[in-house]
PDB file of C-alpha atoms in Angstrom:
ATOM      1  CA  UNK A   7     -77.778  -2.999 -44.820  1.00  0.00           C
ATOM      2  CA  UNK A   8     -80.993  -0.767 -45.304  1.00  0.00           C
ATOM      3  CA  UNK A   9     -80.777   1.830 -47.590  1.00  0.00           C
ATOM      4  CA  UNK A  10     -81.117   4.715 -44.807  1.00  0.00           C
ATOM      5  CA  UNK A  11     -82.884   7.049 -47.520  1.00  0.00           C
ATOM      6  CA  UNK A  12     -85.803   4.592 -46.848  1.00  0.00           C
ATOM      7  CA  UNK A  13     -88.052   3.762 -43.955  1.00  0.00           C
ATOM      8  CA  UNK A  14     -87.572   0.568 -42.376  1.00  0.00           C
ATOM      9  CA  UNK A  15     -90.148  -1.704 -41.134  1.00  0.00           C
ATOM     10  CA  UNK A  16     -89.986  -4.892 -38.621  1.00  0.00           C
ATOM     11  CA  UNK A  17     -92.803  -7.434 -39.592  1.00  0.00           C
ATOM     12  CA  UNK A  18     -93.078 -10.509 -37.827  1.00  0.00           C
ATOM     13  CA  UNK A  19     -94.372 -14.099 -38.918  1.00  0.00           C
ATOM     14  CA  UNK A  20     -93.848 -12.917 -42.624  1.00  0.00           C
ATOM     15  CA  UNK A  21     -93.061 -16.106 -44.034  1.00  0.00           C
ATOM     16  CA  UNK A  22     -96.871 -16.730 -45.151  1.00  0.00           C
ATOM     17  CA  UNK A  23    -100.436 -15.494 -44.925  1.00  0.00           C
ATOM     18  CA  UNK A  24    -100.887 -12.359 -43.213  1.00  0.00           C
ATOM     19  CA  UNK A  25     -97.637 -11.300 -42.303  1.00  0.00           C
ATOM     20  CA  UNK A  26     -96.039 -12.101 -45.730  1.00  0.00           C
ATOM     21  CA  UNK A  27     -98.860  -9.905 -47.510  1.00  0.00           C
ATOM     22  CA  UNK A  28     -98.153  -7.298 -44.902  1.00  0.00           C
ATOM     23  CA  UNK A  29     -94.543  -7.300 -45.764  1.00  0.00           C
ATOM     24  CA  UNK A  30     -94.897  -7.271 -49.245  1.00  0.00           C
ATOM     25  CA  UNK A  31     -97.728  -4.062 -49.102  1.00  0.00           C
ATOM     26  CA  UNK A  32     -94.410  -2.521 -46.958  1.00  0.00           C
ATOM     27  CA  UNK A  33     -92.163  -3.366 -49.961  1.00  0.00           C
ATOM     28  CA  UNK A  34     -94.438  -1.944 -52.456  1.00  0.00           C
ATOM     29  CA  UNK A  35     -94.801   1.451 -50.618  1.00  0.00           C
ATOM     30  CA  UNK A  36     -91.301   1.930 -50.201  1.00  0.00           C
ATOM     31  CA  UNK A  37     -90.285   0.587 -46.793  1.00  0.00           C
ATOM     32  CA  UNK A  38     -86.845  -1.638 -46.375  1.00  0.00           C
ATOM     33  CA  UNK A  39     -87.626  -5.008 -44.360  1.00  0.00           C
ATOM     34  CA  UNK A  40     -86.516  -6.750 -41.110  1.00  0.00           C
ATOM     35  CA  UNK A  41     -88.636  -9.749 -41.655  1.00  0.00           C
ATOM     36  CA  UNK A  42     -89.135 -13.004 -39.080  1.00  0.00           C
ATOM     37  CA  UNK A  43     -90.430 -15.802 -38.793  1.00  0.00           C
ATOM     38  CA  UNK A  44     -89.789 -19.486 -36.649  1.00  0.00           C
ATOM     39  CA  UNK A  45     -88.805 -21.130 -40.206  1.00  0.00           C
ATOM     40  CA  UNK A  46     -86.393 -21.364 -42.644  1.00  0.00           C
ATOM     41  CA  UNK A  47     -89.181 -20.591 -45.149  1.00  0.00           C
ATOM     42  CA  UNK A  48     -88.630 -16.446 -44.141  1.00  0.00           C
ATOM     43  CA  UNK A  49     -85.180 -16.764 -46.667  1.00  0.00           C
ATOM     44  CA  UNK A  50     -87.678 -17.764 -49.489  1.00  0.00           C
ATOM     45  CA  UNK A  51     -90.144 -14.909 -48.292  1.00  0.00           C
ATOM     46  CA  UNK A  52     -87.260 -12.323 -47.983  1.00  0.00           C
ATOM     47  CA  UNK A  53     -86.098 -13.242 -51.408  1.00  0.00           C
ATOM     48  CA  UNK A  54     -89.447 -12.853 -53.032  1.00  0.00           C
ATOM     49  CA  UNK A  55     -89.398  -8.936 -51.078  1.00  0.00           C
ATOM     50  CA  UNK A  56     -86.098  -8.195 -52.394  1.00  0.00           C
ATOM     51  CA  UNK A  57     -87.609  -8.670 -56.065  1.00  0.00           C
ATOM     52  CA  UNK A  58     -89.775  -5.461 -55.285  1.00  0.00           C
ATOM     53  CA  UNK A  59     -87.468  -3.146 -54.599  1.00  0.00           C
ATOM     54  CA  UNK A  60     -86.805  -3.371 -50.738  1.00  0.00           C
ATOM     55  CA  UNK A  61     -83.394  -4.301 -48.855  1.00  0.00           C
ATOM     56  CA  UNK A  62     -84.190  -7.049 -47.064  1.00  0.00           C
ATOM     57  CA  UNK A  63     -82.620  -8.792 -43.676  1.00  0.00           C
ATOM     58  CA  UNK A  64     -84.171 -12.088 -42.353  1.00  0.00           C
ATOM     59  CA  UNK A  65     -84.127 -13.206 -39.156  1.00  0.00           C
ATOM     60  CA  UNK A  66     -85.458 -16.540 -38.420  1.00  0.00           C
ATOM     61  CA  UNK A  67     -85.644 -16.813 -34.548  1.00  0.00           C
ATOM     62  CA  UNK A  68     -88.772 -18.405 -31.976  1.00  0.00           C
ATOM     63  CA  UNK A  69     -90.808 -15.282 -30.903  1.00  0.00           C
ATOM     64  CA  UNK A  70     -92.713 -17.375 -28.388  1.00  0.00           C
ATOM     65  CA  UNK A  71     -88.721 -17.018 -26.529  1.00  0.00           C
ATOM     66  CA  UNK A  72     -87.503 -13.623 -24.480  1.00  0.00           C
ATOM     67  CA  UNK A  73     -84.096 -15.026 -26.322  1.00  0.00           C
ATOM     68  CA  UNK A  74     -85.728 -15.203 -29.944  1.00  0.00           C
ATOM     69  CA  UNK A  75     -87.139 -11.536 -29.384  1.00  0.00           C
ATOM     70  CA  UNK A  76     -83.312 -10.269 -28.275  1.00  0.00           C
ATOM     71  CA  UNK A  77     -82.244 -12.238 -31.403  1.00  0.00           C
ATOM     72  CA  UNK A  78     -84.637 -10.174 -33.771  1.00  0.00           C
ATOM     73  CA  UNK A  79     -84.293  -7.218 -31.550  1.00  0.00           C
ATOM     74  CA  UNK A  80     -80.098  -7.232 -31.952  1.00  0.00           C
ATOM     75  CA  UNK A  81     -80.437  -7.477 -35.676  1.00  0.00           C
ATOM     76  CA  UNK A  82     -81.629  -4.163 -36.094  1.00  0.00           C
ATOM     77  CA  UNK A  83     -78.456  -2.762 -34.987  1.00  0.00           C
ATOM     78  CA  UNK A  84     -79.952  -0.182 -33.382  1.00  0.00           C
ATOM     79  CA  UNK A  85     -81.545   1.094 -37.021  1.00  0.00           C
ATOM     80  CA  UNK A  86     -84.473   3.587 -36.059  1.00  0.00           C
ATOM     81  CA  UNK A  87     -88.279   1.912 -37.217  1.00  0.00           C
ATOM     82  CA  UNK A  88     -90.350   3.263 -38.700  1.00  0.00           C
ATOM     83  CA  UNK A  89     -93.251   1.004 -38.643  1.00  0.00           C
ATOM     84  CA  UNK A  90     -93.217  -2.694 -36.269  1.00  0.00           C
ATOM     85  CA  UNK A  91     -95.882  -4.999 -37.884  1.00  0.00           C
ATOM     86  CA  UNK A  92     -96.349  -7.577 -34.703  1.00  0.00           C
ATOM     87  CA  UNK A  93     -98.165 -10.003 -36.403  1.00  0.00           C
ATOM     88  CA  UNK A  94     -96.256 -13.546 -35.167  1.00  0.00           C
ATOM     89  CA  UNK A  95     -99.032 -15.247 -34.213  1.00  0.00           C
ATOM     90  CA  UNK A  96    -100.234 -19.499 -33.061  1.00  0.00           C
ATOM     91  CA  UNK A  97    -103.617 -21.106 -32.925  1.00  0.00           C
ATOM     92  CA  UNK A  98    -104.887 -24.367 -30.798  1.00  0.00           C
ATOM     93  CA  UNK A  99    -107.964 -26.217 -31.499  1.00  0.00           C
ATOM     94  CA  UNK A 100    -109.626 -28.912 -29.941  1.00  0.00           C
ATOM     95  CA  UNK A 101    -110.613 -28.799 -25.830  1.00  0.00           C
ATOM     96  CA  UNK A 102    -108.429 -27.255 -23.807  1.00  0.00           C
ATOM     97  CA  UNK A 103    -108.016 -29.874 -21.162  1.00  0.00           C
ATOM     98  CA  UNK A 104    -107.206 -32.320 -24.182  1.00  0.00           C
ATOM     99  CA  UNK A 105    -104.325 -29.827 -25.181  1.00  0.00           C
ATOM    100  CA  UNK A 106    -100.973 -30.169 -24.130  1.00  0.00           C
ATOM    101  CA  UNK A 107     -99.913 -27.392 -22.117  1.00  0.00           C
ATOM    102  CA  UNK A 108     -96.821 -26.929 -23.636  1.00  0.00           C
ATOM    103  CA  UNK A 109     -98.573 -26.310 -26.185  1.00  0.00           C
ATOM    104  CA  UNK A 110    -101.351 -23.659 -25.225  1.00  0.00           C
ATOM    105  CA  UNK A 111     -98.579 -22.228 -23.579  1.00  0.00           C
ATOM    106  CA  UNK A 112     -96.631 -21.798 -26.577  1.00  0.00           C
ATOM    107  CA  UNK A 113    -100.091 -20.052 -28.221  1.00  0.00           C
ATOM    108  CA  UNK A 114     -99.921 -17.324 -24.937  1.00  0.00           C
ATOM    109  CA  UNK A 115     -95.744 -17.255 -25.271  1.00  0.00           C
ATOM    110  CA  UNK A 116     -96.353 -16.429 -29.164  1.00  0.00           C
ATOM    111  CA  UNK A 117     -99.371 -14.418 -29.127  1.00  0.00           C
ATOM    112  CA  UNK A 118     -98.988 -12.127 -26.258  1.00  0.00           C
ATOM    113  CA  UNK A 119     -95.659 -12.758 -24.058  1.00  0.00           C
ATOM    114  CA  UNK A 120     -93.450 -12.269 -27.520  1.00  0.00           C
ATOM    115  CA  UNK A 121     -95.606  -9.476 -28.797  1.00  0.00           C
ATOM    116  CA  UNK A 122     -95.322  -7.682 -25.597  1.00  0.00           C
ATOM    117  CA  UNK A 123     -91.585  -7.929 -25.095  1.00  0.00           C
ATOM    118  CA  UNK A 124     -91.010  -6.941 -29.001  1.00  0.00           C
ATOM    119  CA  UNK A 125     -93.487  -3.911 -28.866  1.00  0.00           C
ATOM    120  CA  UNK A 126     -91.677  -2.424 -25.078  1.00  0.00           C
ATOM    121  CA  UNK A 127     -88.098  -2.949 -26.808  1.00  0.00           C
ATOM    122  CA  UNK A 128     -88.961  -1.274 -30.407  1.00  0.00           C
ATOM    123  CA  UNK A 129     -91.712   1.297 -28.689  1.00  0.00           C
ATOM    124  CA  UNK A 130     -89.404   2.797 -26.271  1.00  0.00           C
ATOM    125  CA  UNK A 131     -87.029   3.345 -29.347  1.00  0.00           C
ATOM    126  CA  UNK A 132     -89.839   5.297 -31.224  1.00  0.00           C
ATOM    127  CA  UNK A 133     -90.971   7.085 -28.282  1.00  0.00           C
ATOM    128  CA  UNK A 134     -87.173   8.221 -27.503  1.00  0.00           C
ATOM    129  CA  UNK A 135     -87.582   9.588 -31.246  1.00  0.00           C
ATOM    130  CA  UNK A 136     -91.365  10.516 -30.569  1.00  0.00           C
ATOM    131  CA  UNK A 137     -92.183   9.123 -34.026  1.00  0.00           C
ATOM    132  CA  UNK A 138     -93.403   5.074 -35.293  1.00  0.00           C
ATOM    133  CA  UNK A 139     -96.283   3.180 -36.315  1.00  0.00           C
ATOM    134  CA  UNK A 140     -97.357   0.096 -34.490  1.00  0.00           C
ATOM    135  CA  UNK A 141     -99.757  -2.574 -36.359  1.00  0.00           C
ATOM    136  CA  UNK A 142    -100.710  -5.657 -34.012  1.00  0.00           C
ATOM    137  CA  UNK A 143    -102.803  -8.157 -35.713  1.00  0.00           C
ATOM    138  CA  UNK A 144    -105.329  -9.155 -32.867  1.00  0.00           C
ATOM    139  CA  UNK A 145    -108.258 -10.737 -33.983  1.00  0.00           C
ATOM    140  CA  UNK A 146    -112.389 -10.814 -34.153  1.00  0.00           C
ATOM    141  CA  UNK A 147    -111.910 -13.563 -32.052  1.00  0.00           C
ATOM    142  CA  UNK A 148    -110.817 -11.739 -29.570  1.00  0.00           C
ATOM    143  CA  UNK A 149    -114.487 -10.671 -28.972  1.00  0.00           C
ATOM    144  CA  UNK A 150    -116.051 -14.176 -28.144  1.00  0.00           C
ATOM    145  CA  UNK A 151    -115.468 -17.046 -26.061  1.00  0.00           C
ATOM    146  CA  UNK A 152    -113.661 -19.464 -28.296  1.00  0.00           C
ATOM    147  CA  UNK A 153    -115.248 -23.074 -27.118  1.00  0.00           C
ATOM    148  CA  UNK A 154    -111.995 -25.147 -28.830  1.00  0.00           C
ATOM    149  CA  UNK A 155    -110.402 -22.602 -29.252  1.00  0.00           C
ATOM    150  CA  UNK A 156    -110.186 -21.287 -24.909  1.00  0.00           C
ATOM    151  CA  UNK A 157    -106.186 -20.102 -25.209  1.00  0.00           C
ATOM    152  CA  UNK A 158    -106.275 -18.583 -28.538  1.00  0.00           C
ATOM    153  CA  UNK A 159    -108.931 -16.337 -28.524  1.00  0.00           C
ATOM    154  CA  UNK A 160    -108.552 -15.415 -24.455  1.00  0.00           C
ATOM    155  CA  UNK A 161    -104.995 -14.151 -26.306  1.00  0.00           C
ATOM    156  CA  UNK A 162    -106.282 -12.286 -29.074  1.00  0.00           C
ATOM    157  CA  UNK A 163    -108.676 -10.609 -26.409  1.00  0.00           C
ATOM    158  CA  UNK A 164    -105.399  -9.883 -24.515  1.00  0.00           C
ATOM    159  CA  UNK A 165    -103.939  -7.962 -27.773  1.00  0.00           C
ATOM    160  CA  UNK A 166    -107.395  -5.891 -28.763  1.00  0.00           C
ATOM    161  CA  UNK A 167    -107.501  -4.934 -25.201  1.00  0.00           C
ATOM    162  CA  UNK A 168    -103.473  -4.087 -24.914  1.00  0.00           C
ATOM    163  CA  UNK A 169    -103.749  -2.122 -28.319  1.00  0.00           C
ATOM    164  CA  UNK A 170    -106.912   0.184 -27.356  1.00  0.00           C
ATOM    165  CA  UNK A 171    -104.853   1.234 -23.995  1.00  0.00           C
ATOM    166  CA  UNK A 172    -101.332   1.202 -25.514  1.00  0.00           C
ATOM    167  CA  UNK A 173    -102.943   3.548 -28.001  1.00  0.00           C
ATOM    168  CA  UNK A 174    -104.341   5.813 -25.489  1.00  0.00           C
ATOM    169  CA  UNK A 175    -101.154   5.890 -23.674  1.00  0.00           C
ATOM    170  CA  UNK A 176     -99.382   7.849 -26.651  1.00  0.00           C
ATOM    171  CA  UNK A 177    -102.272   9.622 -27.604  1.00  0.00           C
ATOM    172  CA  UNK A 178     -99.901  12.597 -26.866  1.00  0.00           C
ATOM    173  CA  UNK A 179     -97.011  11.767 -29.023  1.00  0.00           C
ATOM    174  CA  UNK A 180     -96.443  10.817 -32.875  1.00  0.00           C
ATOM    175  CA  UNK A 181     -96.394   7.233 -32.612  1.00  0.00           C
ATOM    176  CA  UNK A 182     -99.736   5.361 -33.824  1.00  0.00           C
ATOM    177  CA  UNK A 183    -101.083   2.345 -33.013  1.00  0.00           C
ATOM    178  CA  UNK A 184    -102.993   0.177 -35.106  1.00  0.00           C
ATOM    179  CA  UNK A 185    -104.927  -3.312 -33.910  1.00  0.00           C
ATOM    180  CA  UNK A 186    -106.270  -5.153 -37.019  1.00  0.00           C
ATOM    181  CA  UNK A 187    -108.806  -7.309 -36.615  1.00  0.00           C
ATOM    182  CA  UNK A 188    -109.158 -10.333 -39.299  1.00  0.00           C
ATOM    183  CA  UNK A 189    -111.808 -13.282 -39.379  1.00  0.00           C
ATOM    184  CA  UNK A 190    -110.742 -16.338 -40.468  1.00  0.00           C
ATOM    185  CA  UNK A 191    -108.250 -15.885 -42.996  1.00  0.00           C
ATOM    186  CA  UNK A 192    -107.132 -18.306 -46.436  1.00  0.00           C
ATOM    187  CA  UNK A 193    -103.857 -19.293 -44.855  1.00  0.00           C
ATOM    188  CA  UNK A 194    -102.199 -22.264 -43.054  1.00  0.00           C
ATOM    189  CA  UNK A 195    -103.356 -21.424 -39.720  1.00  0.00           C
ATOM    190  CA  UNK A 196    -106.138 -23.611 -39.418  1.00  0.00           C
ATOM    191  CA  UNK A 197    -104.160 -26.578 -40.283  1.00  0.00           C
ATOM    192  CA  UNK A 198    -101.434 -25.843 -37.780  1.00  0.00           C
ATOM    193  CA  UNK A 199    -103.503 -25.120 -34.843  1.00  0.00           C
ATOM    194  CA  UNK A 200    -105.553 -28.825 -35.993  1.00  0.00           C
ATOM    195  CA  UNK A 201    -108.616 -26.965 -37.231  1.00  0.00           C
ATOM    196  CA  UNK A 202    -109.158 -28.834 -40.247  1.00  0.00           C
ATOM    197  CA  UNK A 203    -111.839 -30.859 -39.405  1.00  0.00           C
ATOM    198  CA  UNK A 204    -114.309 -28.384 -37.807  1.00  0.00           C
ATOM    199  CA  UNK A 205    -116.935 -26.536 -39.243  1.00  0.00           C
ATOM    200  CA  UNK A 206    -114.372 -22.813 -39.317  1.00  0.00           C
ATOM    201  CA  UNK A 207    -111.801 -25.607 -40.749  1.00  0.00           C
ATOM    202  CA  UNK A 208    -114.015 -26.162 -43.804  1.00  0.00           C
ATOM    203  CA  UNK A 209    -115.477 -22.731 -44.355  1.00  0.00           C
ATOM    204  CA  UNK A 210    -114.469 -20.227 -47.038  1.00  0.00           C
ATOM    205  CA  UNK A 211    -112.068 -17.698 -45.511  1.00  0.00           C
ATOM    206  CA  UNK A 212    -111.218 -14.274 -46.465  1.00  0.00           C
ATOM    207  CA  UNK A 213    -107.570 -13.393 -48.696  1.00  0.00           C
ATOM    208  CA  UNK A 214    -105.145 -12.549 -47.023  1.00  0.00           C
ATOM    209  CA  UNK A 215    -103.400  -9.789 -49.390  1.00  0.00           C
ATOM    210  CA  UNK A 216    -106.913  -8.092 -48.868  1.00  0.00           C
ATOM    211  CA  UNK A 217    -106.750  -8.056 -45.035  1.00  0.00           C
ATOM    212  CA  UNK A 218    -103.234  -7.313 -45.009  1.00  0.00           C
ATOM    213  CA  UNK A 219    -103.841  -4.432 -47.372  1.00  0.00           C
ATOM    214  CA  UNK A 220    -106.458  -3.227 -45.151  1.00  0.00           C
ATOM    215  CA  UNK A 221    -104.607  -3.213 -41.959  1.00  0.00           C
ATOM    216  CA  UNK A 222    -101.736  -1.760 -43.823  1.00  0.00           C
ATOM    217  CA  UNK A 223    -103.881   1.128 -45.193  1.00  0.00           C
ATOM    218  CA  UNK A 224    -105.281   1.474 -41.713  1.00  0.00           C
ATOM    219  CA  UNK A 225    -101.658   1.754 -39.943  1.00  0.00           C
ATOM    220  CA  UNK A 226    -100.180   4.614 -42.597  1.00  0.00           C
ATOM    221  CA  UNK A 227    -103.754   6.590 -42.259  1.00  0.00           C
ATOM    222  CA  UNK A 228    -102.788   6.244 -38.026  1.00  0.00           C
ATOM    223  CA  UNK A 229    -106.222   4.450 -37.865  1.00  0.00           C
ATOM    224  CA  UNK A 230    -106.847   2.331 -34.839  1.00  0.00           C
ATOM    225  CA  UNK A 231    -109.148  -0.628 -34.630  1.00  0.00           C
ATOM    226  CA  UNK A 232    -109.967  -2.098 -38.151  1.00  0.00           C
ATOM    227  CA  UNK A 233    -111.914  -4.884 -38.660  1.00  0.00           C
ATOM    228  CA  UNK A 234    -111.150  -6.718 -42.332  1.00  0.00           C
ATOM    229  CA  UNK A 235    -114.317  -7.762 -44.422  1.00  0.00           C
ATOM    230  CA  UNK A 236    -118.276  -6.814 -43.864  1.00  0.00           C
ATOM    231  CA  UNK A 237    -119.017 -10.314 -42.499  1.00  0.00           C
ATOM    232  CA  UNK A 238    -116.364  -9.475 -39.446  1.00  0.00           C
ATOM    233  CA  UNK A 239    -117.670  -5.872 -38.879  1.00  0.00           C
ATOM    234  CA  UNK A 240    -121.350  -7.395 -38.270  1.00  0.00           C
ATOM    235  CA  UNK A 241    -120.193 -10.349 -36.160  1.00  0.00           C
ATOM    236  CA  UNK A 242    -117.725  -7.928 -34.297  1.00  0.00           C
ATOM    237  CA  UNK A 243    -121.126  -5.707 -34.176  1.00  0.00           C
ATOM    238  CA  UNK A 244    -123.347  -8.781 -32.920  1.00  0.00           C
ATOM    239  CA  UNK A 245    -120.418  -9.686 -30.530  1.00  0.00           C
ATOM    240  CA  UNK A 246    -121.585  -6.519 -28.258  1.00  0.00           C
ATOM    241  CA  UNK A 247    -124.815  -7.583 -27.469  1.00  0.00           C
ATOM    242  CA  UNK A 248    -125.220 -10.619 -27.384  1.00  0.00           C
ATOM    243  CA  UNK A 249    -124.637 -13.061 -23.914  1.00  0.00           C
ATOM    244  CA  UNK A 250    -120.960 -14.107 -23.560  1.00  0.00           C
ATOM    245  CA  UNK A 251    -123.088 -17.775 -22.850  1.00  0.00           C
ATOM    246  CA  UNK A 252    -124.845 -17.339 -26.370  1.00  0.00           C
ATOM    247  CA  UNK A 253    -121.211 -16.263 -28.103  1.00  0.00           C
ATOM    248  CA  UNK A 254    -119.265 -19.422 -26.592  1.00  0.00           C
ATOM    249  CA  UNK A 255    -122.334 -21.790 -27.918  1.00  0.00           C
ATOM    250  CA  UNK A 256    -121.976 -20.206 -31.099  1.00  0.00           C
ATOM    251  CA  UNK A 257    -118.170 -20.785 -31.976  1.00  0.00           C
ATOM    252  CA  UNK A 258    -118.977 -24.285 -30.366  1.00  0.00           C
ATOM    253  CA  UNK A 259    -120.709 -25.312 -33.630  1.00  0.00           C
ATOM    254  CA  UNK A 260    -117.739 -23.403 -35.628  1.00  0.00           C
ATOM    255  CA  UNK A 261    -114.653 -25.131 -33.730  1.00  0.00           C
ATOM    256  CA  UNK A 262    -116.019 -28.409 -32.415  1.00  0.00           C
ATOM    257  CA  UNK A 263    -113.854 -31.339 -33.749  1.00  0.00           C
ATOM    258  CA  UNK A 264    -115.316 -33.132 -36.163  1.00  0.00           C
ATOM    259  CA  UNK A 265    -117.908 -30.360 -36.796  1.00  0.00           C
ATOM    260  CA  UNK A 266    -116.440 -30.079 -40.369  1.00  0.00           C
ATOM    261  CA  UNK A 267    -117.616 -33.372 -41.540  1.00  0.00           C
ATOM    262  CA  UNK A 268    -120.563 -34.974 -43.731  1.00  0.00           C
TER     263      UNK A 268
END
């Protein structure tokens, strides 16, 4: 049970990379955790959080479900949040009519269907108390047509679109909204969405505690957009003025298979 002296946050896909460096920035700064993830590996994660101060509950349930969402959703027990990190998030390389649908669906069921149902439930909570912070971890791809990568970043556009408006929407009340915004990142993404052999794949990627701490920073500050690293700011920059046609060529040479080789 959380110790109800401390804020508690919800933080989503914390069993690695971003969302487990998001976590542990809450643990440091005094928040108690609600921590998820699709694997058993979130037990491991929450035991690691639990070492830094925080009173941790784990939840291991399939965000990419409405019934995974209730699942995390009931084990709050009606707690209020203080902060919901939505960062559960799937890739997909390789041409989309060579994907299986099931499983560029599942990217769209993770990545905006799961976020969406999670952030109505534990928003309408925080706007009963008219008080929360809301971090969604969208993504610079979100500005460009992702040639291999169609569903993923057409989703991440979803979320940097969804988290300008949802932010306007409560412009009036006491609950932020933060959309961070990372490049590719040093975690095990690339090798789940089958990224390892393109050019992206190969290429050095930013640290995750580093972008995590930055979107963190950005959410307690009530900050909204923030873009993680200088070489993301100036593509996100170059993003705005250059063709869409021009963009999608671009991350052609980045995500074509087999770009990665030689």
């Amino acid at each position: 049970m959380s110790d109800l002296r401390k804020p508690l946050a919800v933080v989503t896909g914390a069993s690695t990379g971003i969302g487990y460096e998001l976590a542990r920035c809450c643990a440091e700064n005094g928040f108690d955790l609600v921590v998820a993830a699709d694997e058993p590996r979130i037990e491991a994660a929450a035991t690691e959080f639990r070492s830094l101060g925080a009173s941790v509950d784990a939840v291991e349930a399939d965000l990419a479900t409405l019934d995974g969402v209730e699942t995390l959703y009931a084990a709050l027990n009606g707690r209020p949040i203080a902060a919901l990190l939505a960062n559960a998030g799937r890739g997909l390389g390789k041409s989309f009519l060579d994907q299986d649908l099931n499983e560029a669906l599942d990217v769209v069921n993770t990545n905006v269907t799961g976020t969406l149902a999670l952030v109505h439930k534990v928003g309408r909570d925080m706007l009963a108390r008219n008080e929360g912070r809301i971090l969604i971890t969208g993504s610079i791809a979100g500005f460009i047509p992702g040639t291999f990568q169609a569903v993923y970043n057409g989703s991440k556009a979803f979320l940097d679109s969804f988290s300008d408006a949802l932010r306007n929407e409560l412009k009036d009340s006491e609950i932020t909204v933060t959309c961070l915004m990372p490049g590719p990142t040093d975690t095990d993404f690339f090798e789940r969405a089958d990224l390892m052999d393109t050019s992206v794949g190969q290429a050095k990627k930013d640290d995750p505690s580093k972008v995590a701490k930055v979107g963190f920073d950005a959410m307690m500050k009530g900050e909204g957009d923030v873009v993680a690293g200088w070489k993301n700011k100036l593509e996100t920059a170059v993003s705005k003025v250059l063709p869409h046609g021009l963009l999608a060529e671009q991350h052609r040479k980045m995500a074509e298979p087999g770009s990665g080789r030689g």
